[in-house]
């Protein structure tokens, strides 16, 4: 394979930055929840409210799909999604703590309203950003998913640098002067908890964050602005992209791609017949979306996203916190890092066999089943209090999310052969799977309280 030229490398970087803006807004709110709940009257009901808002955010893809169908517009919806993200997060930074009195009770109306706007933006990105990638060769789709992985990894890294959720267990009679005891934080009745001496109970002492939530949200706003600028850079590098989706000529089949779309990054002066690095990656026979293979790929894509975007995130705290805050933070950060690593792996080696991808999905499901079992047994899962338990839970999260990320990249690369329509269907499958997964877990986690969290600084498993 020929070495990529400078223009190709720049395009890979711009694609990753463009995709970074897809879910970074909602992911930023999620990782900042431990700080937000301390100052807002909704408390730990905020995660449930946020889940509902994200579910209603799926109205966005419906509106975008209708817009694209009626106007054949392609660039307009993308720009609207990016503008909503930048403006929504820029308003969230100063207004998240603003309260409004309703029915005699204060509520964080500004936070919830702006979170809904960001949910609309993030959900709609799957059906607007992904079809745009049909203008680029398949190799750039892997950079796209790498960028989507960064939309989860960067907020997690920023929250760790901020010091969100950092605590120490100390006797109640001698708090450290470096930290503060937050009375508003949900804490156990340690005097009556098993394994804690009533005469000398331990309480969680929370460290002050290194910077405020306002600063955190301004940084996320900057990243969203960079993502929007990267999209404009892509438009400058590509040949002129029509603002409307051109109708296919009769002689073109459903998977036929115009020559300028196949090779949009060809250097000036190169002949059409000159081979390019990505040319060998394009399938010989274009994928037919209505074929058995196409349906299986879309089903596999929807199922993996139902797990990674809906079901498994709902139980991550239940499966990890019994092993300690360090285990939880490692699982979140390393699990988020596994997605970009899987995309790097796909750049060097892309597995195209449908049965093989199904087998990889089963492997990911095995690790997912293990962490679901840990969540069901919380607050006393197996090997709690041991190093082996910490290693197993962190490794299971990393391997589960990494495996599913590789499957998503491979499936989307195969669907790329079906053109823009197939990538639009892929975006719809991703969002539909995510919605089904989130709704599936809403009742057991938020209404019926099937899962039980551990409590900081309390041994809940001693006989």
Short mmCIF file of C-alpha atoms in Angstrom, two decimals:
data_model
loop_
_atom_site.label_atom_id
_atom_site.label_comp_id
_atom_site.label_asym_id
_atom_site.label_seq_id
_atom_site.Cartn_x
_atom_site.Cartn_y
_atom_site.Cartn_z
CA UNK A 1 0.00 0.00 0.00
CA UNK A 2 1.39 3.39 -0.93
CA UNK A 3 2.20 5.83 1.83
CA UNK A 4 -0.56 8.41 2.31
CA UNK A 5 0.22 11.91 1.10
CA UNK A 6 -0.05 14.99 3.28
CA UNK A 7 -3.49 15.90 1.99
CA UNK A 8 -4.82 12.48 2.88
CA UNK A 9 -3.41 12.68 6.42
CA UNK A 10 -4.97 16.11 6.92
CA UNK A 11 -8.30 14.73 5.72
CA UNK A 12 -8.12 11.84 8.22
CA UNK A 13 -7.51 14.35 11.03
CA UNK A 14 -10.36 16.60 9.89
CA UNK A 15 -12.75 13.64 9.65
CA UNK A 16 -11.87 12.58 13.22
CA UNK A 17 -12.36 16.12 14.54
CA UNK A 18 -15.63 16.42 12.62
CA UNK A 19 -16.96 13.19 14.18
CA UNK A 20 -15.71 14.23 17.63
CA UNK A 21 -18.58 16.71 17.84
CA UNK A 22 -21.25 14.04 17.44
CA UNK A 23 -21.85 13.03 21.08
CA UNK A 24 -19.39 15.11 23.09
CA UNK A 25 -22.13 17.41 24.40
CA UNK A 26 -24.26 14.77 26.13
CA UNK A 27 -21.17 12.78 27.17
CA UNK A 28 -19.83 15.92 28.83
CA UNK A 29 -23.00 16.33 30.90
CA UNK A 30 -22.94 12.65 31.91
CA UNK A 31 -19.39 12.69 33.30
CA UNK A 32 -20.07 15.96 35.12
CA UNK A 33 -23.15 14.61 36.93
CA UNK A 34 -21.31 13.85 40.23
CA UNK A 35 -20.56 17.57 40.49
CA UNK A 36 -23.92 18.83 39.22
CA UNK A 37 -26.03 16.78 41.62
CA UNK A 38 -24.37 18.44 44.61
CA UNK A 39 -25.72 21.87 43.68
CA UNK A 40 -29.03 21.18 41.95
CA UNK A 41 -32.33 20.39 43.71
CA UNK A 42 -33.02 17.36 41.48
CA UNK A 43 -30.07 15.56 43.09
CA UNK A 44 -29.48 12.01 41.89
CA UNK A 45 -32.74 12.05 39.94
CA UNK A 46 -30.83 13.98 37.26
CA UNK A 47 -29.50 10.82 35.52
CA UNK A 48 -33.06 9.55 35.07
CA UNK A 49 -34.21 12.89 33.70
CA UNK A 50 -31.25 12.98 31.33
CA UNK A 51 -32.05 9.48 30.06
CA UNK A 52 -35.61 10.58 29.25
CA UNK A 53 -34.37 13.71 27.48
CA UNK A 54 -31.96 11.67 25.34
CA UNK A 55 -34.83 9.33 24.45
CA UNK A 56 -36.97 12.30 23.34
CA UNK A 57 -33.93 13.58 21.46
CA UNK A 58 -34.71 10.91 18.87
CA UNK A 59 -37.30 13.31 17.50
CA UNK A 60 -34.31 15.04 15.92
CA UNK A 61 -33.39 12.20 13.52
CA UNK A 62 -37.03 11.99 12.41
CA UNK A 63 -37.07 15.71 11.61
CA UNK A 64 -33.69 15.53 9.84
CA UNK A 65 -34.75 12.54 7.75
CA UNK A 66 -37.96 14.33 6.75
CA UNK A 67 -35.97 17.48 5.91
CA UNK A 68 -33.57 15.51 3.74
CA UNK A 69 -36.45 13.74 1.99
CA UNK A 70 -38.36 16.93 1.20
CA UNK A 71 -35.51 19.28 0.31
CA UNK A 72 -32.79 16.78 -0.67
CA UNK A 73 -30.49 18.95 1.46
CA UNK A 74 -27.32 17.46 2.90
CA UNK A 75 -25.13 20.26 4.25
CA UNK A 76 -27.95 22.27 5.87
CA UNK A 77 -28.90 19.65 8.52
CA UNK A 78 -25.24 19.13 9.44
CA UNK A 79 -24.71 22.84 10.01
CA UNK A 80 -27.89 23.10 12.07
CA UNK A 81 -26.79 20.17 14.25
CA UNK A 82 -23.37 21.73 14.81
CA UNK A 83 -24.85 25.17 15.56
CA UNK A 84 -27.24 23.65 18.12
CA UNK A 85 -24.35 21.90 19.81
CA UNK A 86 -22.07 24.94 20.02
CA UNK A 87 -24.79 27.40 21.08
CA UNK A 88 -26.41 24.93 23.52
CA UNK A 89 -23.14 24.17 25.31
CA UNK A 90 -22.10 27.85 25.30
CA UNK A 91 -25.37 28.70 27.07
CA UNK A 92 -25.05 25.74 29.43
CA UNK A 93 -21.69 26.95 30.77
CA UNK A 94 -23.08 30.06 32.54
CA UNK A 95 -26.69 28.91 33.03
CA UNK A 96 -26.50 25.31 34.31
CA UNK A 97 -26.91 26.37 37.96
CA UNK A 98 -29.76 28.81 37.28
CA UNK A 99 -32.93 27.72 39.11
CA UNK A 100 -36.57 28.50 38.36
CA UNK A 101 -39.32 28.16 40.96
CA UNK A 102 -42.20 26.01 39.74
CA UNK A 103 -45.11 24.94 41.98
CA UNK A 104 -43.21 26.33 44.94
CA UNK A 105 -40.11 24.19 44.29
CA UNK A 106 -36.82 25.21 42.64
CA UNK A 107 -35.87 23.31 39.49
CA UNK A 108 -32.89 23.37 37.14
CA UNK A 109 -35.02 24.30 34.13
CA UNK A 110 -32.13 25.85 32.22
CA UNK A 111 -29.98 22.72 32.53
CA UNK A 112 -32.81 20.40 31.49
CA UNK A 113 -33.90 22.56 28.54
CA UNK A 114 -30.36 22.92 27.20
CA UNK A 115 -29.68 19.22 27.79
CA UNK A 116 -32.71 18.46 25.61
CA UNK A 117 -31.36 20.75 22.86
CA UNK A 118 -28.01 18.96 23.06
CA UNK A 119 -29.77 15.58 22.99
CA UNK A 120 -31.54 16.61 19.78
CA UNK A 121 -28.20 17.64 18.30
CA UNK A 122 -26.35 14.46 19.33
CA UNK A 123 -29.09 12.05 18.26
CA UNK A 124 -29.47 13.78 14.90
CA UNK A 125 -25.72 13.59 14.22
CA UNK A 126 -25.96 9.85 13.52
CA UNK A 127 -28.29 10.38 10.55
CA UNK A 128 -26.57 13.50 9.20
CA UNK A 129 -22.82 13.06 9.77
CA UNK A 130 -22.59 9.42 8.68
CA UNK A 131 -24.29 9.79 5.25
CA UNK A 132 -21.91 12.65 4.46
CA UNK A 133 -19.05 10.14 4.65
CA UNK A 134 -20.26 8.61 1.37
CA UNK A 135 -18.29 11.41 -0.32
CA UNK A 136 -15.05 9.88 0.97
CA UNK A 137 -13.36 6.50 0.41
CA UNK A 138 -14.10 3.73 2.95
CA UNK A 139 -10.80 4.16 4.83
CA UNK A 140 -11.93 7.55 6.14
CA UNK A 141 -14.95 5.93 7.80
CA UNK A 142 -12.56 4.44 10.37
CA UNK A 143 -11.25 7.90 11.19
CA UNK A 144 -14.89 8.94 11.60
CA UNK A 145 -15.51 6.29 14.26
CA UNK A 146 -12.19 7.12 15.89
CA UNK A 147 -13.50 10.65 16.29
CA UNK A 148 -16.75 9.37 17.77
CA UNK A 149 -14.64 7.46 20.29
CA UNK A 150 -12.88 10.70 21.18
CA UNK A 151 -16.30 12.24 21.90
CA UNK A 152 -16.47 9.90 24.90
CA UNK A 153 -12.77 9.74 25.81
CA UNK A 154 -12.05 13.49 25.95
CA UNK A 155 -14.84 14.38 28.44
CA UNK A 156 -13.77 11.45 30.64
CA UNK A 157 -10.14 12.58 30.63
CA UNK A 158 -11.18 16.16 31.33
CA UNK A 159 -13.37 15.06 34.26
CA UNK A 160 -10.48 13.04 35.71
CA UNK A 161 -8.19 16.07 35.43
CA UNK A 162 -10.91 18.08 37.15
CA UNK A 163 -11.00 15.61 40.02
CA UNK A 164 -14.70 14.76 39.86
CA UNK A 165 -15.70 12.14 42.44
CA UNK A 166 -12.30 12.00 44.16
CA UNK A 167 -12.76 11.07 47.82
CA UNK A 168 -11.08 9.58 50.86
CA UNK A 169 -12.61 7.57 53.72
CA UNK A 170 -11.69 9.13 57.06
CA UNK A 171 -13.02 8.99 60.62
CA UNK A 172 -15.87 11.42 61.08
CA UNK A 173 -14.07 13.11 63.99
CA UNK A 174 -10.96 14.14 62.02
CA UNK A 175 -11.64 15.54 58.55
CA UNK A 176 -8.62 16.56 56.53
CA UNK A 177 -8.13 20.30 56.08
CA UNK A 178 -7.39 19.71 52.36
CA UNK A 179 -10.87 18.43 51.65
CA UNK A 180 -14.46 19.20 52.51
CA UNK A 181 -17.28 17.05 53.82
CA UNK A 182 -20.24 17.63 51.53
CA UNK A 183 -23.40 17.31 53.55
CA UNK A 184 -25.49 17.39 50.40
CA UNK A 185 -23.79 14.31 48.98
CA UNK A 186 -25.75 11.10 49.34
CA UNK A 187 -24.14 9.30 52.23
CA UNK A 188 -24.98 6.23 54.28
CA UNK A 189 -25.92 6.01 57.92
CA UNK A 190 -22.50 4.69 58.82
CA UNK A 191 -23.27 4.17 62.51
CA UNK A 192 -25.70 1.38 61.68
CA UNK A 193 -23.95 -0.08 58.64
CA UNK A 194 -22.33 -3.50 58.92
CA UNK A 195 -18.57 -3.53 59.20
CA UNK A 196 -18.34 0.01 60.60
CA UNK A 197 -17.69 0.69 64.24
CA UNK A 198 -20.32 3.04 65.67
CA UNK A 199 -17.67 4.59 67.93
CA UNK A 200 -15.39 5.48 65.03
CA UNK A 201 -17.40 5.54 61.78
CA UNK A 202 -15.87 6.31 58.40
CA UNK A 203 -17.39 8.95 56.18
CA UNK A 204 -16.55 9.95 52.60
CA UNK A 205 -14.52 13.15 52.41
CA UNK A 206 -14.73 14.64 48.92
CA UNK A 207 -11.86 16.61 47.43
CA UNK A 208 -12.63 19.99 45.94
CA UNK A 209 -12.53 20.00 42.13
CA UNK A 210 -9.54 21.64 40.45
CA UNK A 211 -11.82 23.76 38.24
CA UNK A 212 -15.53 24.49 38.08
CA UNK A 213 -18.29 23.01 35.96
CA UNK A 214 -18.47 26.32 34.11
CA UNK A 215 -14.87 25.90 32.94
CA UNK A 216 -15.55 22.27 32.00
CA UNK A 217 -18.50 23.23 29.80
CA UNK A 218 -16.53 26.06 28.15
CA UNK A 219 -13.82 23.56 27.19
CA UNK A 220 -16.48 21.27 25.68
CA UNK A 221 -17.86 24.30 23.80
CA UNK A 222 -14.39 24.91 22.35
CA UNK A 223 -14.16 21.29 21.20
CA UNK A 224 -17.56 21.57 19.51
CA UNK A 225 -16.41 24.72 17.74
CA UNK A 226 -13.26 22.90 16.57
CA UNK A 227 -15.46 20.10 15.23
CA UNK A 228 -17.58 22.59 13.26
CA UNK A 229 -14.44 24.24 11.88
CA UNK A 230 -13.09 20.82 10.84
CA UNK A 231 -16.26 20.23 8.81
CA UNK A 232 -15.72 23.48 6.95
CA UNK A 233 -12.13 22.40 6.32
CA UNK A 234 -13.39 19.13 4.84
CA UNK A 235 -15.63 21.04 2.46
CA UNK A 236 -12.60 23.03 1.27
CA UNK A 237 -10.57 19.87 0.64
CA UNK A 238 -13.31 17.97 -1.15
CA UNK A 239 -14.54 18.74 -4.64
CA UNK A 240 -17.67 20.92 -4.58
CA UNK A 241 -20.35 19.02 -2.64
CA UNK A 242 -23.82 19.80 -3.86
CA UNK A 243 -26.21 21.08 -1.24
CA UNK A 244 -28.74 18.63 -2.63
CA UNK A 245 -28.49 14.88 -3.10
CA UNK A 246 -28.40 14.33 -6.88
CA UNK A 247 -30.74 11.72 -8.31
CA UNK A 248 -29.07 8.62 -9.69
CA UNK A 249 -29.01 8.11 -13.37
CA UNK A 250 -30.97 5.19 -14.70
CA UNK A 251 -27.84 3.34 -15.79
CA UNK A 252 -26.43 3.54 -12.25
CA UNK A 253 -27.30 0.69 -9.94
CA UNK A 254 -28.20 1.21 -6.29
CA UNK A 255 -24.59 0.68 -5.23
CA UNK A 256 -22.93 2.58 -8.09
CA UNK A 257 -20.76 5.50 -6.99
CA UNK A 258 -19.73 8.36 -9.31
CA UNK A 259 -16.04 8.45 -10.13
CA UNK A 260 -15.49 11.81 -8.45
CA UNK A 261 -17.13 10.42 -5.29
CA UNK A 262 -14.90 7.34 -5.31
CA UNK A 263 -11.74 9.41 -5.57
CA UNK A 264 -12.52 12.83 -4.12
CA UNK A 265 -8.96 13.37 -2.87
CA UNK A 266 -7.15 12.71 -6.13
CA UNK A 267 -4.30 15.19 -6.61
CA UNK A 268 -4.63 17.72 -9.44
CA UNK A 269 -3.16 16.39 -12.66
CA UNK A 270 -3.62 12.73 -11.77
CA UNK A 271 -5.35 10.66 -14.37
CA UNK A 272 -8.58 8.93 -13.50
CA UNK A 273 -6.98 5.56 -14.05
CA UNK A 274 -4.22 6.17 -11.49
CA UNK A 275 -4.60 3.74 -8.57
CA UNK A 276 -5.02 5.18 -5.10
CA UNK A 277 -4.24 3.70 -1.67
CA UNK A 278 -7.88 3.11 -0.78
CA UNK A 279 -8.88 1.58 -4.10
CA UNK A 280 -8.17 -1.97 -3.06
CA UNK A 281 -10.43 -1.60 -0.04
CA UNK A 282 -13.59 -0.96 -2.05
CA UNK A 283 -15.57 -4.18 -2.45
CA UNK A 284 -15.69 -5.62 -5.94
CA UNK A 285 -19.47 -6.01 -5.74
CA UNK A 286 -21.38 -3.14 -4.19
CA UNK A 287 -23.57 -4.04 -1.26
CA UNK A 288 -27.30 -4.25 -1.86
CA UNK A 289 -29.10 -2.85 1.15
CA UNK A 290 -32.18 -5.07 0.75
CA UNK A 291 -30.13 -8.26 0.49
CA UNK A 292 -29.86 -10.78 3.33
CA UNK A 293 -26.33 -9.59 4.02
CA UNK A 294 -27.42 -5.96 4.13
CA UNK A 295 -30.25 -6.69 6.57
CA UNK A 296 -27.93 -8.78 8.77
CA UNK A 297 -25.34 -6.00 8.86
CA UNK A 298 -27.94 -3.40 9.84
CA UNK A 299 -29.35 -5.74 12.50
CA UNK A 300 -25.88 -6.39 13.88
CA UNK A 301 -25.15 -2.65 13.94
CA UNK A 302 -28.41 -1.91 15.77
CA UNK A 303 -27.85 -4.68 18.33
CA UNK A 304 -24.29 -3.62 19.15
CA UNK A 305 -25.38 -0.01 19.64
CA UNK A 306 -28.30 -1.08 21.83
CA UNK A 307 -25.73 -2.69 24.11
CA UNK A 308 -22.96 -0.07 24.02
CA UNK A 309 -25.12 3.08 23.98
CA UNK A 310 -28.14 1.99 26.02
CA UNK A 311 -28.01 -1.18 28.09
CA UNK A 312 -24.42 -1.40 29.35
CA UNK A 313 -23.89 2.30 30.27
CA UNK A 314 -27.00 2.08 32.47
CA UNK A 315 -25.35 -0.50 34.72
CA UNK A 316 -21.70 0.59 34.64
CA UNK A 317 -21.79 2.27 38.05
CA UNK A 318 -23.55 -0.75 39.60
CA UNK A 319 -20.98 -3.18 38.22
CA UNK A 320 -17.87 -1.12 39.06
CA UNK A 321 -18.48 0.92 42.24
CA UNK A 322 -18.55 -2.13 44.59
CA UNK A 323 -14.86 -2.57 43.67
CA UNK A 324 -14.08 1.07 44.49
CA UNK A 325 -13.96 4.47 42.83
CA UNK A 326 -10.60 3.68 41.23
CA UNK A 327 -12.06 0.63 39.48
CA UNK A 328 -14.98 2.72 38.26
CA UNK A 329 -12.77 5.50 36.87
CA UNK A 330 -10.43 2.99 35.21
CA UNK A 331 -13.36 1.19 33.58
CA UNK A 332 -14.83 4.46 32.29
CA UNK A 333 -11.59 5.92 30.94
CA UNK A 334 -10.00 2.73 29.58
CA UNK A 335 -13.35 1.61 28.17
CA UNK A 336 -13.67 4.93 26.36
CA UNK A 337 -10.08 4.63 25.13
CA UNK A 338 -10.76 1.16 23.72
CA UNK A 339 -13.01 2.61 21.01
CA UNK A 340 -10.31 4.77 19.34
CA UNK A 341 -7.86 1.88 19.71
CA UNK A 342 -10.31 -0.43 17.93
CA UNK A 343 -10.54 2.13 15.12
CA UNK A 344 -6.74 2.20 14.83
CA UNK A 345 -6.78 -1.59 14.62
CA UNK A 346 -9.41 -1.45 11.87
CA UNK A 347 -7.17 0.91 9.90
CA UNK A 348 -4.52 -1.79 9.71
CA UNK A 349 -6.72 -4.87 9.61
CA UNK A 350 -10.40 -4.89 8.68
CA UNK A 351 -12.30 -8.15 9.04
CA UNK A 352 -15.03 -8.47 6.37
CA UNK A 353 -16.60 -11.86 7.05
CA UNK A 354 -20.19 -11.61 8.31
CA UNK A 355 -19.96 -14.89 10.31
CA UNK A 356 -16.66 -13.67 11.78
CA UNK A 357 -18.19 -10.38 12.83
CA UNK A 358 -21.08 -12.31 14.37
CA UNK A 359 -18.56 -14.37 16.35
CA UNK A 360 -16.83 -11.19 17.56
CA UNK A 361 -20.22 -9.86 18.64
CA UNK A 362 -20.82 -13.01 20.66
CA UNK A 363 -17.43 -12.52 22.31
CA UNK A 364 -18.38 -8.96 23.22
CA UNK A 365 -21.74 -10.20 24.50
CA UNK A 366 -19.91 -12.68 26.75
CA UNK A 367 -18.01 -9.86 28.46
CA UNK A 368 -21.18 -7.76 28.53
CA UNK A 369 -23.04 -10.60 30.25
CA UNK A 370 -20.33 -10.76 32.91
CA UNK A 371 -20.63 -7.06 33.78
CA UNK A 372 -24.43 -7.35 33.77
CA UNK A 373 -24.11 -10.20 36.25
CA UNK A 374 -21.88 -8.05 38.46
CA UNK A 375 -24.45 -5.25 38.33
CA UNK A 376 -27.27 -7.63 39.25
CA UNK A 377 -25.27 -8.86 42.26
CA UNK A 378 -24.32 -5.35 43.42
CA UNK A 379 -23.42 -4.27 46.07
CA UNK A 380 -21.78 -7.65 46.80
CA UNK A 381 -20.52 -9.15 43.51
CA UNK A 382 -17.88 -11.92 43.40
CA UNK A 383 -14.30 -11.06 44.38
CA UNK A 384 -15.33 -7.73 45.91
CA UNK A 385 -12.49 -6.27 47.95
CA UNK A 386 -9.80 -8.12 45.96
CA UNK A 387 -7.35 -7.01 43.28
CA UNK A 388 -8.53 -9.86 41.06
CA UNK A 389 -12.06 -8.48 41.13
CA UNK A 390 -10.84 -5.02 40.09
CA UNK A 391 -8.76 -6.44 37.23
CA UNK A 392 -11.62 -8.60 35.95
CA UNK A 393 -14.26 -5.87 35.95
CA UNK A 394 -11.99 -3.30 34.27
CA UNK A 395 -10.72 -5.82 31.71
CA UNK A 396 -14.26 -6.98 30.94
CA UNK A 397 -15.39 -3.42 30.24
CA UNK A 398 -12.38 -2.70 28.04
CA UNK A 399 -12.70 -5.91 26.01
CA UNK A 400 -16.48 -5.60 25.72
CA UNK A 401 -16.49 -2.01 24.45
CA UNK A 402 -13.39 -2.52 22.32
CA UNK A 403 -14.82 -5.60 20.61
CA UNK A 404 -18.15 -3.93 19.88
CA UNK A 405 -16.37 -0.80 18.61
CA UNK A 406 -14.39 -2.89 16.13
CA UNK A 407 -17.58 -4.61 14.97
CA UNK A 408 -19.31 -1.25 14.44
CA UNK A 409 -16.41 0.07 12.36
CA UNK A 410 -16.21 -3.11 10.27
CA UNK A 411 -19.98 -3.25 9.65
CA UNK A 412 -20.15 0.43 8.71
CA UNK A 413 -17.20 0.00 6.33
CA UNK A 414 -19.03 -2.84 4.60
CA UNK A 415 -22.20 -0.74 4.38
CA UNK A 416 -20.18 2.04 2.77
CA UNK A 417 -20.28 -0.02 -0.44
CA UNK A 418 -24.02 0.65 -0.65
CA UNK A 419 -23.51 4.40 -1.00
CA UNK A 420 -25.21 7.26 0.82
CA UNK A 421 -28.49 5.38 1.27
CA UNK A 422 -26.73 2.55 3.09
CA UNK A 423 -24.90 4.96 5.39
CA UNK A 424 -28.18 6.74 6.14
CA UNK A 425 -29.70 3.37 7.01
CA UNK A 426 -26.65 2.69 9.20
CA UNK A 427 -27.23 5.95 11.07
CA UNK A 428 -30.88 5.08 11.59
CA UNK A 429 -29.92 1.58 12.81
CA UNK A 430 -27.41 3.09 15.26
CA UNK A 431 -29.93 5.52 16.69
CA UNK A 432 -32.79 3.01 16.78
CA UNK A 433 -30.64 0.47 18.61
CA UNK A 434 -29.47 3.11 21.08
CA UNK A 435 -33.07 4.17 21.76
CA UNK A 436 -34.27 0.60 22.27
CA UNK A 437 -31.39 -0.09 24.65
CA UNK A 438 -32.03 3.05 26.69
CA UNK A 439 -35.78 2.43 26.95
CA UNK A 440 -35.17 -1.20 27.88
CA UNK A 441 -33.09 -0.18 30.90
CA UNK A 442 -35.08 2.86 31.99
CA UNK A 443 -37.74 0.98 33.96
CA UNK A 444 -35.45 -1.45 35.82
CA UNK A 445 -32.86 1.22 36.71
CA UNK A 446 -34.94 4.34 37.30
CA UNK A 447 -38.44 3.18 38.26
CA UNK A 448 -38.26 -0.28 39.83
CA UNK A 449 -34.72 0.07 41.25
CA UNK A 450 -33.76 -3.49 40.32
CA UNK A 451 -30.06 -2.68 40.74
CA UNK A 452 -28.53 -1.51 44.03
CA UNK A 453 -25.54 0.79 44.37
CA UNK A 454 -22.78 0.38 46.89
CA UNK A 455 -22.16 3.13 49.43
CA UNK A 456 -18.90 4.99 49.79
CA UNK A 457 -16.78 4.04 52.81
CA UNK A 458 -19.24 1.36 53.96
CA UNK A 459 -18.55 -2.36 53.94
CA UNK A 460 -21.96 -3.72 52.93
CA UNK A 461 -20.82 -7.31 52.39
CA UNK A 462 -19.45 -8.31 55.78
CA UNK A 463 -21.40 -11.07 57.53
#
